[in-house]
Coordinates of C-alpha atoms in Angstrom, one line a residue:
M1 CA 52.3 126.8 86.7
R2 CA 52.1 123.1 85.3
K3 CA 52.3 120.9 88.4
F4 CA 54.4 117.9 88.7
K5 CA 52.1 114.7 89.2
T6 CA 52.8 113.4 93.0
E7 CA 54.5 110.3 92.1
S8 CA 56.6 112.5 90.2
K9 CA 57.4 114.8 92.6
K10 CA 58.3 111.8 94.8
L11 CA 60.9 110.7 92.3
L12 CA 62.3 113.9 91.7
D13 CA 63.0 114.2 95.3
L14 CA 64.9 110.9 95.3
M15 CA 66.5 112.0 92.1
I16 CA 67.9 115.3 93.7
N17 CA 69.1 113.4 96.7
S18 CA 69.3 109.6 96.7
I19 CA 70.2 108.5 93.1
Y20 CA 73.5 110.6 92.5
T21 CA 76.3 110.5 94.9
N22 CA 78.5 113.2 93.0
R23 CA 77.2 116.5 92.4
E24 CA 79.9 117.4 89.5
I25 CA 78.6 114.6 87.4
F26 CA 75.6 116.7 86.2
L27 CA 77.5 118.3 83.5
R28 CA 77.9 114.8 82.2
E29 CA 74.4 114.0 81.8
L30 CA 73.5 117.3 80.5
I31 CA 76.4 116.7 77.8
S32 CA 75.2 113.3 77.4
N33 CA 71.8 114.2 76.5
A34 CA 73.3 117.0 74.3
S35 CA 75.3 114.6 72.5
D36 CA 72.0 112.5 72.1
A37 CA 70.1 115.4 70.9
V38 CA 72.7 116.4 68.3
D39 CA 73.0 112.3 67.3
K40 CA 69.1 112.2 66.7
L41 CA 69.4 115.2 63.9
Y42 CA 72.5 113.2 62.6
F43 CA 70.6 109.9 62.0
K44 CA 67.7 111.9 60.7
S45 CA 70.0 113.6 58.1
L46 CA 71.3 109.8 56.9
T47 CA 67.6 108.8 56.5
D48 CA 65.8 111.9 55.3
K49 CA 67.2 113.6 51.8
S50 CA 65.4 117.0 52.8
I51 CA 67.6 117.6 55.5
Q52 CA 70.8 119.0 54.1
L53 CA 73.8 119.2 57.1
S54 CA 77.3 118.3 57.7
K55 CA 78.6 116.5 60.7
D56 CA 80.9 119.3 61.0
E57 CA 78.0 121.7 61.6
L58 CA 76.8 119.8 64.6
G59 CA 78.7 120.3 68.1
I60 CA 78.0 121.3 71.8
R61 CA 78.8 124.8 73.6
V62 CA 79.4 125.1 77.1
S63 CA 79.4 128.5 78.8
F64 CA 79.1 130.5 82.2
D65 CA 78.1 133.8 83.4
K66 CA 79.8 134.2 87.0
D67 CA 77.6 137.6 87.7
A68 CA 74.6 136.2 86.8
R69 CA 75.7 132.7 88.7
T70 CA 74.5 130.5 85.2
V71 CA 75.9 127.6 83.8
T72 CA 74.5 126.8 80.1
V73 CA 74.8 123.7 78.1
S74 CA 73.7 124.2 74.2
D75 CA 73.6 122.2 71.3
S76 CA 72.9 122.1 68.0
G77 CA 70.8 119.0 67.5
L78 CA 67.6 117.9 66.8
G79 CA 65.6 120.1 69.2
M80 CA 62.4 119.9 71.1
T81 CA 58.9 121.4 70.6
K82 CA 56.3 122.2 73.2
D83 CA 54.7 118.9 73.6
D84 CA 58.2 117.6 73.3
L85 CA 58.9 119.5 76.2
D86 CA 56.1 118.4 78.2
R87 CA 56.7 115.0 77.4
N88 CA 60.3 114.9 78.1
L89 CA 61.0 117.2 80.7
G90 CA 57.5 117.2 82.4
T91 CA 57.3 113.8 83.0
I92 CA 60.2 112.2 84.9
A93 CA 61.8 108.9 83.9
H94 CA 60.7 109.4 80.4
S95 CA 63.2 108.8 77.9
D96 CA 63.0 110.0 74.6
S97 CA 66.4 108.8 73.7
M98 CA 65.3 105.4 74.8
E99 CA 62.1 105.5 72.6
F100 CA 64.7 106.5 70.0
K101 CA 66.8 103.7 70.4
A102 CA 63.9 101.3 70.5
E103 CA 62.3 102.6 67.0
N104 CA 65.7 103.0 65.2
G105 CA 68.1 100.1 67.1
D106 CA 68.8 98.2 64.0
M107 CA 69.8 101.4 62.1
Q108 CA 72.2 102.2 64.8
G109 CA 76.2 102.2 64.1
E110 CA 79.4 103.8 64.3
D111 CA 77.8 106.9 63.0
V112 CA 75.1 107.2 65.7
D113 CA 75.0 105.9 69.5
I114 CA 72.5 107.0 71.5
I115 CA 73.6 107.4 75.1
G116 CA 70.2 108.4 77.0
Q117 CA 68.4 105.7 78.7
F118 CA 66.2 106.4 81.6
G119 CA 65.3 109.9 81.5
V120 CA 66.6 110.9 84.5
G121 CA 70.2 112.6 83.7
F122 CA 68.6 116.1 83.1
Y123 CA 67.5 116.4 86.7
S124 CA 70.7 115.7 88.2
S125 CA 70.8 119.5 87.1
F126 CA 69.1 120.4 90.3
M127 CA 71.8 119.3 92.6
V128 CA 73.6 122.2 91.6
A129 CA 70.9 124.6 90.5
S130 CA 68.0 126.6 92.4
K131 CA 66.5 127.1 88.8
V132 CA 66.6 125.4 85.5
R133 CA 65.7 127.0 82.2
V134 CA 65.6 124.8 78.7
V135 CA 64.9 126.6 75.4
S136 CA 64.6 124.8 72.7
K137 CA 64.1 124.9 68.9
A138 CA 62.9 121.7 66.7
Y139 CA 64.6 121.2 63.2
G140 CA 62.4 122.7 60.9
A141 CA 60.3 124.6 63.4
C142 CA 59.4 128.6 63.0
E143 CA 59.4 129.1 67.0
A144 CA 61.0 128.1 70.1
W145 CA 59.6 127.4 73.5
G146 CA 61.1 127.5 77.2
W147 CA 60.6 125.3 79.9
E148 CA 60.9 126.6 83.4
S149 CA 61.2 124.8 86.8
D150 CA 62.9 125.2 90.4
G151 CA 62.5 121.4 90.9
V152 CA 60.1 121.8 93.5
E153 CA 56.4 122.3 92.8
G154 CA 56.0 122.3 88.9
Y155 CA 57.4 123.7 85.6
S156 CA 56.1 126.4 83.1
I157 CA 56.5 126.6 79.6
E158 CA 55.9 129.5 77.4
A159 CA 57.2 130.7 73.7
A160 CA 60.4 131.7 73.6
E161 CA 63.3 133.2 71.1
R162 CA 66.3 131.2 69.5
A163 CA 67.5 131.4 66.0
E164 CA 68.5 128.1 64.9
H165 CA 67.4 124.5 65.7
G166 CA 68.8 123.1 68.9
T167 CA 68.3 123.4 72.6
D168 CA 70.0 125.3 75.5
V169 CA 70.2 124.3 79.6
I170 CA 70.6 127.4 81.8
L171 CA 71.4 126.5 85.3
T172 CA 71.0 129.3 87.7
L173 CA 73.4 127.8 90.3
K174 CA 72.2 127.5 94.0
D175 CA 74.3 129.8 96.6
N176 CA 77.4 128.8 98.5
T177 CA 76.9 127.0 101.9
D178 CA 79.6 126.1 104.5
E179 CA 79.6 122.5 102.7
D180 CA 79.1 123.2 99.2
N181 CA 80.7 125.7 96.9
Y182 CA 79.1 126.1 93.7
D183 CA 81.2 128.9 92.8
T184 CA 83.8 126.0 91.1
Y185 CA 81.4 125.5 88.2
L186 CA 81.6 129.1 87.5
T187 CA 85.0 128.9 86.6
E188 CA 87.0 128.3 83.4
Y189 CA 89.2 125.8 85.0
G190 CA 86.3 124.2 86.9
L191 CA 84.2 123.2 83.7
K192 CA 87.3 122.8 81.7
N193 CA 88.4 120.1 84.0
L194 CA 84.9 118.3 84.4
I195 CA 84.6 118.0 80.7
K196 CA 88.2 116.2 80.4
R197 CA 87.3 114.1 83.1
Y198 CA 84.1 112.7 82.4
S199 CA 83.3 113.9 78.4
N200 CA 86.5 113.9 76.7
Y201 CA 85.4 111.3 74.3
V202 CA 82.0 112.2 73.5
R203 CA 82.1 112.2 69.5
Y204 CA 81.1 115.9 68.8
P205 CA 82.7 119.2 69.8
I206 CA 82.5 120.7 73.1
Q207 CA 83.3 123.9 73.1
M208 CA 84.5 127.0 75.5
E209 CA 85.3 130.3 75.1
V210 CA 88.4 130.3 77.0
T211 CA 90.8 133.1 78.2
K212 CA 94.6 133.2 76.6
S213 CA 97.3 135.6 76.7
R214 CA 99.3 137.0 73.7
E215 CA 102.5 139.5 73.7
L216 CA 101.8 142.9 72.3
P217 CA 103.6 144.1 69.5
K218 CA 107.3 146.1 70.5
P219 CA 106.5 149.6 70.1
E220 CA 109.1 151.0 67.5
D221 CA 110.5 153.9 70.1
A222 CA 111.0 151.3 73.0
G223 CA 114.4 151.4 74.7
D224 CA 116.6 148.8 75.7
D225 CA 115.0 148.3 79.2
Y226 CA 111.5 147.4 77.4
V227 CA 109.5 144.7 79.4
P228 CA 107.4 142.6 77.1
Q229 CA 103.8 143.4 77.5
Y230 CA 100.9 141.1 77.3
E231 CA 97.0 141.0 76.8
D232 CA 94.2 138.8 77.5
Y233 CA 91.7 138.0 74.6
T234 CA 89.0 134.9 74.4
E235 CA 88.9 132.2 71.9
V236 CA 86.8 129.8 71.2
E237 CA 88.4 126.1 72.0
T238 CA 87.4 122.6 71.4
I239 CA 88.0 121.1 75.2
N240 CA 87.3 117.4 74.3
S241 CA 89.3 114.7 72.5
M242 CA 86.3 113.4 70.7
I243 CA 87.9 110.2 69.3
P244 CA 89.0 107.8 71.8
I245 CA 92.5 106.3 71.0
W246 CA 91.2 102.8 72.8
K247 CA 88.9 102.5 69.7
R248 CA 91.2 103.0 67.1
R249 CA 92.9 99.7 65.7
K250 CA 96.7 99.1 66.7
S251 CA 97.8 99.4 63.2
E252 CA 96.6 103.2 63.0
V253 CA 98.5 104.3 66.1
T254 CA 101.7 104.7 66.7
Q255 CA 103.7 103.5 69.8
E256 CA 104.6 107.2 70.5
E257 CA 100.8 108.3 70.4
Y258 CA 99.8 105.3 73.0
D259 CA 103.1 106.2 75.1
E260 CA 101.8 110.1 75.4
F261 CA 98.4 108.8 76.2
Y262 CA 99.3 106.8 79.0
K263 CA 101.3 109.2 80.7
T264 CA 99.0 112.0 80.2
D265 CA 95.9 110.4 81.4
F266 CA 97.7 107.6 84.2
H267 CA 100.1 110.6 85.1
D268 CA 103.3 108.7 85.0
F269 CA 106.7 110.0 83.7
S270 CA 107.9 106.7 82.2
D271 CA 106.8 104.8 78.9
P272 CA 104.8 102.1 79.4
A273 CA 106.4 98.5 79.3
R274 CA 103.4 96.7 77.4
T275 CA 100.5 98.3 75.5
I276 CA 97.5 96.1 75.0
S277 CA 95.2 96.8 72.7
V278 CA 91.9 94.6 72.5
H279 CA 88.7 95.0 70.3
A280 CA 86.1 92.2 71.2
E281 CA 83.1 91.8 69.0
G282 CA 79.9 89.5 69.3
S283 CA 77.7 88.9 72.2
L284 CA 79.6 91.1 74.2
S285 CA 81.5 94.0 72.5
Y286 CA 84.2 96.3 74.0
D287 CA 87.1 98.1 73.3
A288 CA 90.1 97.8 75.9
L289 CA 93.6 100.0 75.8
L290 CA 96.0 98.1 78.9
F291 CA 99.1 99.1 79.6
V292 CA 101.8 97.6 82.0
P293 CA 103.9 100.6 83.8
G294 CA 107.2 100.7 83.0
R295 CA 108.0 101.0 86.8
A296 CA 105.9 100.2 90.0
P297 CA 104.1 103.0 91.5
F298 CA 105.4 104.1 95.2
D299 CA 102.3 103.2 96.7
L300 CA 101.7 99.9 95.0
Y301 CA 102.1 97.6 98.0
S302 CA 100.5 100.2 100.5
K303 CA 96.9 100.2 102.0
D304 CA 96.1 102.9 100.5
Y305 CA 96.7 101.9 96.5
Q306 CA 93.2 101.4 94.8
K307 CA 93.3 98.9 91.4
G308 CA 91.0 99.3 88.6
L309 CA 90.6 100.2 85.1
A310 CA 88.6 103.4 83.7
L311 CA 85.1 102.2 82.5
Y312 CA 83.2 103.8 79.6
S313 CA 79.9 103.3 78.4
S314 CA 79.6 104.5 74.8
N315 CA 82.9 106.9 75.5
V316 CA 81.4 108.6 78.9
L317 CA 83.2 107.6 81.8
I318 CA 81.4 105.9 84.2
M319 CA 83.8 104.8 86.8
E320 CA 87.4 106.2 87.2
K321 CA 88.8 102.8 88.7
C322 CA 86.7 99.7 88.5
E323 CA 88.2 97.0 90.3
E324 CA 85.8 94.4 89.2
L325 CA 87.7 94.2 85.9
L326 CA 91.2 93.3 87.4
P327 CA 92.4 90.1 89.6
D328 CA 94.5 92.0 92.6
Y329 CA 97.5 90.0 91.2
Y330 CA 97.1 92.4 88.0
N331 CA 96.6 95.6 90.0
F332 CA 99.6 97.1 88.8
V333 CA 97.7 97.2 85.1
R334 CA 96.5 100.7 84.0
G335 CA 94.0 101.4 81.0
V336 CA 90.6 101.7 80.1
V337 CA 87.5 99.4 79.0
D338 CA 84.6 101.1 76.8
S339 CA 81.3 98.9 76.3
Q340 CA 78.0 100.2 75.1
D341 CA 76.7 96.7 75.9
L342 CA 77.1 97.4 79.9
Q343 CA 73.9 97.6 81.7
L344 CA 74.4 100.7 84.1
N345 CA 72.2 101.5 86.9
I346 CA 70.0 104.6 86.8
S347 CA 72.5 107.1 87.8
R348 CA 75.1 105.7 85.6
E349 CA 78.0 105.7 88.5
T350 CA 77.7 101.7 89.2
L351 CA 76.4 98.9 87.3
Q352 CA 72.8 97.1 87.4
H353 CA 74.3 93.5 86.5
N354 CA 77.7 92.3 87.1
S355 CA 77.6 89.3 84.8
Q356 CA 78.9 91.7 81.5
L357 CA 81.6 92.9 83.6
R358 CA 82.8 89.5 85.2
A359 CA 82.8 88.2 81.6
I360 CA 84.9 91.2 80.4
A361 CA 86.9 91.2 83.4
K362 CA 87.8 87.4 82.8
K363 CA 88.6 88.0 79.2
I364 CA 91.0 91.1 80.1
E365 CA 92.6 88.7 82.8
K366 CA 93.5 86.1 80.0
K367 CA 94.7 88.8 77.7
I368 CA 97.1 90.0 80.0
T369 CA 98.6 86.6 81.0
S370 CA 99.0 85.8 77.0
D371 CA 100.8 89.3 76.7
L372 CA 103.0 88.6 80.0
E373 CA 103.6 85.1 78.2
N374 CA 104.5 86.8 75.0
M375 CA 107.3 89.1 76.8
R376 CA 108.7 86.3 79.0
D377 CA 109.3 84.4 75.7
N378 CA 110.4 87.4 73.2
D379 CA 112.1 90.1 75.6
R380 CA 113.1 88.5 78.7
E381 CA 115.4 91.2 79.9
G382 CA 112.2 93.6 79.5
Y383 CA 110.6 90.6 81.5
E384 CA 113.1 90.4 83.9
A385 CA 112.7 94.3 84.8
F386 CA 108.9 93.9 84.7
F387 CA 108.8 90.9 87.3
E388 CA 111.5 93.0 89.4
S389 CA 108.6 95.4 90.0
F390 CA 105.7 93.3 90.0
G391 CA 106.7 89.7 90.9
R392 CA 105.9 89.7 94.2
G393 CA 102.2 90.6 93.4
L394 CA 101.7 87.4 91.1
K395 CA 103.3 85.1 93.8
Y396 CA 100.9 86.8 96.3
G397 CA 98.2 85.8 93.8
I398 CA 98.8 82.2 94.0
Y399 CA 99.0 82.3 97.8
S400 CA 96.1 84.5 98.5
S401 CA 93.9 82.3 96.2
Y402 CA 95.5 78.7 98.2
G403 CA 96.8 77.4 94.9
M404 CA 93.7 78.0 92.7
Q405 CA 95.5 80.6 90.5
K406 CA 98.7 78.7 90.1
D407 CA 98.0 77.3 86.4
P408 CA 97.8 80.7 85.1
L409 CA 100.4 82.4 87.3
A410 CA 103.0 79.9 88.0
G411 CA 104.7 79.8 84.6
L412 CA 105.0 84.0 84.9
L413 CA 107.3 83.3 87.9
L414 CA 110.9 83.6 88.1
F415 CA 113.4 82.4 90.9
F416 CA 117.5 82.8 91.1
S417 CA 119.1 79.2 89.8
A418 CA 122.0 78.7 92.0
K419 CA 123.0 75.9 89.2
Q420 CA 122.7 78.3 86.2
D421 CA 123.6 81.2 88.0
K422 CA 120.3 83.4 86.4
L423 CA 116.6 83.8 86.8
V424 CA 114.8 80.9 85.4
T425 CA 111.0 80.0 84.9
L426 CA 109.9 76.9 86.8
A427 CA 109.3 75.3 83.5
E428 CA 113.0 75.9 82.4
Y429 CA 114.0 74.4 86.1
V430 CA 112.0 71.3 85.3
E431 CA 113.6 71.1 81.8
A432 CA 117.3 71.3 82.9
M433 CA 116.6 68.8 85.8
S434 CA 118.9 65.9 86.4
E435 CA 118.1 62.2 85.3
G436 CA 116.3 60.6 88.4
Q437 CA 115.4 64.2 89.9
E438 CA 111.5 63.8 91.2
S439 CA 111.3 67.3 92.9
I440 CA 112.0 71.2 92.7
Y441 CA 114.2 72.2 95.6
Y442 CA 114.2 75.8 97.0
A443 CA 115.9 77.6 99.4
V444 CA 114.4 80.5 101.4
G445 CA 116.8 83.4 102.9
E446 CA 117.5 87.0 102.8
S447 CA 119.8 87.0 100.1
V448 CA 120.8 84.8 97.0
E449 CA 125.0 85.3 98.1
R450 CA 124.0 84.0 101.8
L451 CA 121.5 81.2 100.5
N452 CA 124.8 79.8 98.1
K453 CA 126.6 79.5 101.6
M454 CA 124.3 77.5 103.2
P455 CA 125.6 74.0 103.8
I456 CA 122.1 72.1 102.7
V457 CA 122.0 74.0 100.0
K458 CA 125.9 73.2 99.2
T459 CA 124.5 69.8 99.9
V460 CA 122.0 69.5 97.6
L461 CA 124.0 71.0 94.8
G462 CA 126.4 68.6 95.5
K463 CA 124.3 65.6 94.7
G464 CA 123.9 67.3 91.3
F465 CA 120.3 69.0 92.0
D466 CA 119.9 72.6 91.2
V467 CA 118.3 74.8 94.2
L468 CA 116.2 77.9 93.4
L469 CA 117.2 80.2 95.8
C470 CA 114.2 82.5 97.2
T471 CA 114.5 86.0 98.3
Q472 CA 111.2 87.6 99.1
D473 CA 108.9 87.1 102.1
V474 CA 106.3 85.6 100.3
D475 CA 107.7 82.9 98.3
E476 CA 107.7 80.0 100.7
F477 CA 104.1 80.9 101.1
C478 CA 103.5 80.8 97.4
F479 CA 105.5 77.4 97.2
T480 CA 103.3 76.0 99.7
A481 CA 99.9 77.4 98.4
M482 CA 101.4 75.4 95.0
R483 CA 102.8 72.3 96.7
D484 CA 103.7 71.1 93.2
F485 CA 104.3 72.2 89.1
G486 CA 103.7 70.9 85.8
G487 CA 102.1 67.8 85.0
D488 CA 99.0 67.1 82.9
E489 CA 95.3 68.1 83.8
N490 CA 95.0 65.3 86.2
G491 CA 98.4 66.1 88.3
E492 CA 100.0 63.2 86.6
G493 CA 103.7 63.5 86.5
A494 CA 103.8 67.0 88.4
K495 CA 107.3 67.9 90.5
E496 CA 106.4 68.5 94.0
L497 CA 108.1 71.4 95.7
K498 CA 110.3 71.1 98.5
N499 CA 112.3 73.4 101.1
V500 CA 115.9 72.0 101.3
A501 CA 115.8 72.8 105.4
T502 CA 112.6 70.9 106.2
G503 CA 111.3 67.6 106.1
D504 CA 113.0 64.8 105.0
L505 CA 114.5 65.4 101.5
D506 CA 115.6 61.8 101.1
L507 CA 118.5 62.5 99.0
A508 CA 120.8 60.0 100.9
T509 CA 121.6 56.7 99.6
E510 CA 120.8 53.5 101.3
E511 CA 124.3 53.3 102.8
E512 CA 124.1 56.8 104.1
K513 CA 120.8 55.7 106.0
K514 CA 122.1 52.9 107.4
D515 CA 125.5 54.7 108.7
A516 CA 123.3 57.0 110.3
E517 CA 120.9 54.6 112.2
E518 CA 124.1 53.0 113.6
V519 CA 125.4 56.2 114.7
T520 CA 122.3 57.0 116.5
K521 CA 122.1 53.8 118.0
D522 CA 125.7 53.8 119.2
N523 CA 125.4 57.4 120.6
E524 CA 121.7 57.2 122.0
D525 CA 123.0 58.6 125.1
L526 CA 124.8 61.5 123.5
F527 CA 121.5 62.4 121.9
K528 CA 119.5 62.5 124.9
S529 CA 121.8 64.4 126.8
L530 CA 121.7 67.1 124.2
K531 CA 117.9 67.1 123.7
E532 CA 118.1 67.7 127.7
A533 CA 120.6 70.6 127.4
L534 CA 118.4 72.1 124.5
G535 CA 115.3 71.5 126.4
D536 CA 111.9 72.9 124.5
S537 CA 114.3 74.7 122.1
V538 CA 114.0 71.9 119.6
T539 CA 111.8 68.5 118.9
K540 CA 114.6 66.2 118.7
V541 CA 118.4 65.9 118.0
V542 CA 119.2 63.4 115.1
V543 CA 122.0 62.3 112.7
S544 CA 122.4 64.7 109.8
A545 CA 122.5 62.6 106.2
R546 CA 122.2 65.7 104.4
L547 CA 125.6 67.6 105.9
T548 CA 128.9 67.7 104.3
D549 CA 131.1 70.4 105.8
A550 CA 128.9 71.8 108.5
P551 CA 129.0 70.5 111.9
A552 CA 125.2 71.3 112.4
C553 CA 121.8 72.7 111.0
I554 CA 118.8 73.6 112.2
T555 CA 115.6 71.9 110.3
T556 CA 112.4 71.7 110.9
E557 CA 109.1 69.7 111.0
G558 CA 105.9 70.6 110.2
P559 CA 104.1 73.4 108.2
V560 CA 106.0 76.4 109.9
S561 CA 109.8 76.7 108.6
L562 CA 112.4 79.0 110.0
E563 CA 111.7 81.5 107.5
M564 CA 107.8 81.5 107.6
E565 CA 108.5 81.9 111.7
K566 CA 110.6 84.6 111.0
I567 CA 108.3 86.3 109.0
L568 CA 104.8 85.6 111.0
S569 CA 106.9 86.8 114.3
Q570 CA 106.5 90.3 112.7
G571 CA 102.6 89.8 112.8
P572 CA 100.7 90.7 116.2
D573 CA 100.1 87.3 117.2
G574 CA 103.8 86.5 116.2
D575 CA 104.8 84.9 119.7
D576 CA 102.6 82.4 119.4
I577 CA 104.0 81.0 116.3
K578 CA 106.9 78.9 116.3
S579 CA 108.5 76.0 114.2
Q580 CA 109.3 72.7 115.3
R581 CA 113.0 72.7 115.2
V582 CA 115.4 69.7 114.9
L583 CA 119.1 70.2 115.5
E584 CA 121.3 67.9 112.9
L585 CA 124.7 67.0 113.7
N586 CA 127.0 65.8 111.2
A587 CA 128.5 62.6 112.1
K588 CA 131.5 62.7 110.2
H589 CA 132.7 65.9 111.5
P590 CA 135.4 66.5 114.0
V591 CA 133.3 68.2 116.3
F592 CA 131.0 65.2 116.7
E593 CA 133.9 63.3 118.0
T594 CA 134.6 66.3 120.5
L595 CA 130.9 65.6 121.7
K596 CA 131.3 62.3 122.0
A597 CA 134.5 63.0 124.2
A598 CA 132.4 65.1 126.1
Q599 CA 129.7 62.6 126.7
D600 CA 131.8 59.3 127.1
S601 CA 133.9 61.5 130.3
G602 CA 130.7 62.5 132.2
D603 CA 131.1 66.3 131.6
A604 CA 127.6 67.2 131.5
D605 CA 128.5 70.8 131.7
K606 CA 130.7 70.9 128.5
V607 CA 127.9 68.8 126.8
K608 CA 125.5 71.7 127.5
L609 CA 128.0 74.2 126.5
Y610 CA 128.6 72.4 123.5
A611 CA 124.8 71.9 122.7
D612 CA 124.0 75.6 123.0
L613 CA 127.1 76.2 121.0
L614 CA 126.2 74.4 118.3
Y615 CA 122.6 75.0 118.5
N616 CA 122.7 79.1 118.4
Q617 CA 125.8 79.0 115.6
A618 CA 123.5 76.8 113.4
L619 CA 120.5 79.6 113.9
L620 CA 122.9 82.4 113.2
V621 CA 123.8 80.5 109.8
E622 CA 120.1 80.4 109.0
G623 CA 119.6 84.0 109.4
M624 CA 117.7 83.7 112.9
S625 CA 118.4 86.0 116.2
I626 CA 119.4 84.0 119.0
D627 CA 117.4 84.3 122.1
D628 CA 120.6 85.5 124.3
P629 CA 123.6 86.9 122.4
V630 CA 125.4 87.7 125.8
A631 CA 125.0 84.0 126.9
F632 CA 126.3 83.1 123.5
A633 CA 129.7 85.1 123.7
Q634 CA 130.6 83.9 127.1
N635 CA 130.1 80.8 126.3
V636 CA 132.6 81.1 123.2
A637 CA 134.9 82.7 125.6
K638 CA 134.4 80.0 128.1
L639 CA 135.5 77.8 125.2
M640 CA 138.3 79.6 124.2
A641 CA 139.9 79.9 128.0

C-alpha cells in the first residue's frame, strides 16, 4: 500500500465532499478523461509516423455489472505506464492533460481538443464508489498495470492484464443509504441518460451494450389466433451524437435539422420562430446556437421560470441553464453556447472568471437584437406573432432598467395605432406624425375598443394627432421610464411621450385657453361648491380644454395615473397609493348649464348630487370602480324621479 501524502489526503477529502455538488457528474469526468486519453493517442499518430491507426479505431466504452455493483469506463487511448499511474493518480491535482496542453498547445486544432485542466476529475469517482480500480496499458508497451484505492489512506500498483492499449476505470459502487440510491448508476437507462445529458457531444463514440427487443419469426404451423412472440437481445450502440450541430456552419445544416434539435433538446412540440447561429473567432472564440420559440412557455411569467442557455466547454456540458448569458428581457431565448476559452473553476460546475462570460453575453445580446430587428423589418406578420407572446418582457426590460435599456429595446416595441388601425413601431408613429406635432400621445386601458371610445382619445384624434392605444399593465410604466423616443445621441429632437389622461396636453388654442379662463372666473362659486361636494376625492375641479362631446372626464396630476393606481392597488401596499384626481368639466356641454342653474338657485343638495353623478360617471368611463355603487344607483334614481 502506497500512502497518500498528508496534504493529498486532505485535498482528496475536500475533493469528495466539497468541490463537487452533484454526484452524477462523476461519469462526465471519467468520460472527459477517456476522451483526453484518446485525443493524446490520436495527436501522437499525427506527429509520429510509426503509429498507424485511424480515428475510427478510437472510442470509449461504458458498461455495468449489477451483481458486482461495478461501473466501468474504458477507452482505447494512449494508456499509462506504471510511473504514469503513480504520478497521475497517486498525486492529487497533478494534471497530465494540462502538461500535454502546455507542451503541444501550438499544435492543437479542431482535430485535438484536450479537456482536462486540474487533475481532479478522476477523484469525483469516490463520491459514488467505495473502491476504484484502474487498469491501463500504454501504447506500445508489453505489460499492463493496475492502480487501486478506496480513497482513504492510499493506493496500490501491481501488474495487471489488458490485451490492448488504453485504460479501464472500474468503480465499485457504495451501498445504498436512506438518502442516496447508487443503484441508479447500475441501470442501462441511468447511464444512457447521464451520457446524453453531459457527454452527448464528446468527439469520440461512447458505446454501450444495450438491450433491445425483436419479433420472432412466425412458425409455419401457427394458427389464425397466433400472437406474435418477441425476444430480448443485446447490441452495442453508440449513445452520443458526437458532432454538435452548433459547430456546423449554417449553410451545412437544414432548417429541419435545426427544428428537430430544438424540439428534442428543449422539449417543445412547436418549431422555433427564429434560429440564430453564431461562430465567433478571435480573442474570445465561441459557438452559439440560439432559438426564439414559436410560442411562449406556459410558465414564462411565473416566479418558477428559469432563464439561461446551456453552457458547454469543449463539447462537455458545464451548466444546463447559465443565467448570466441572457438579460431578463430575452429570457425566452433558448439555446447553447460552447467555448473552450472559458476559465472554469476546479469542479467545472461554475466559472472561475466572469469577464469572459460577460463578453460573450454582450455579443449574444446584440445578435438577438439584430435578428429581431431583421424579423420586424422583413417578416412583419411573424414578428407581430412573436411580439404578442414576448413583447411584455421587452417592455418590462425598459421599465426594470429605469430606461437604461430603451436604446436597444424601444425600436422593437409595437403598439396599436388608433389612427392607422394597426400595430406600429414608435419609429413608424413618429414618421407619420402631423406637421407641428411635438409629442407621442398614448392612452392606457383595458382594451382597444374601450380606449377608442374615450372622450379624450376622440379629442386628440380630432386634432389630427394619432394615439397609441396601450392595453398591457406594463405599458405606462415602460413609457414613464422611457420619457421620450428618438432624437440624436444627445437627445436633440426626441419626442416626449404623453399620456392623454394626465397632465396638460397643451392641445388647446390660445382662444380656447382664454375662453376657459373666462368661464372659470365667471363660475368661481360653482367650482368651489363642486370641490366641496367631492371633498378629498379630487384635488380640484376645472374647465376642460380637451373635451368635445363628453360632459366631464377624470384626469390626474403627479406621477400616478388612474391606470397606475388600478395596477398598484393590487399589491400589498395598494391602499396607500392614490392618484391626484382632477374633475374636468366641458363648459360647452348642456350639463354645464344645468350645473350653473342649480348653483344660481342656491340648491346645494342638487349641486352635490350632480357632482357625485358626474364624478362617478367619469370614473366608469375610465374603467375605474366607484366607491359606493349603491349610492350611485340611488342618485340616478333620485334624478329620474
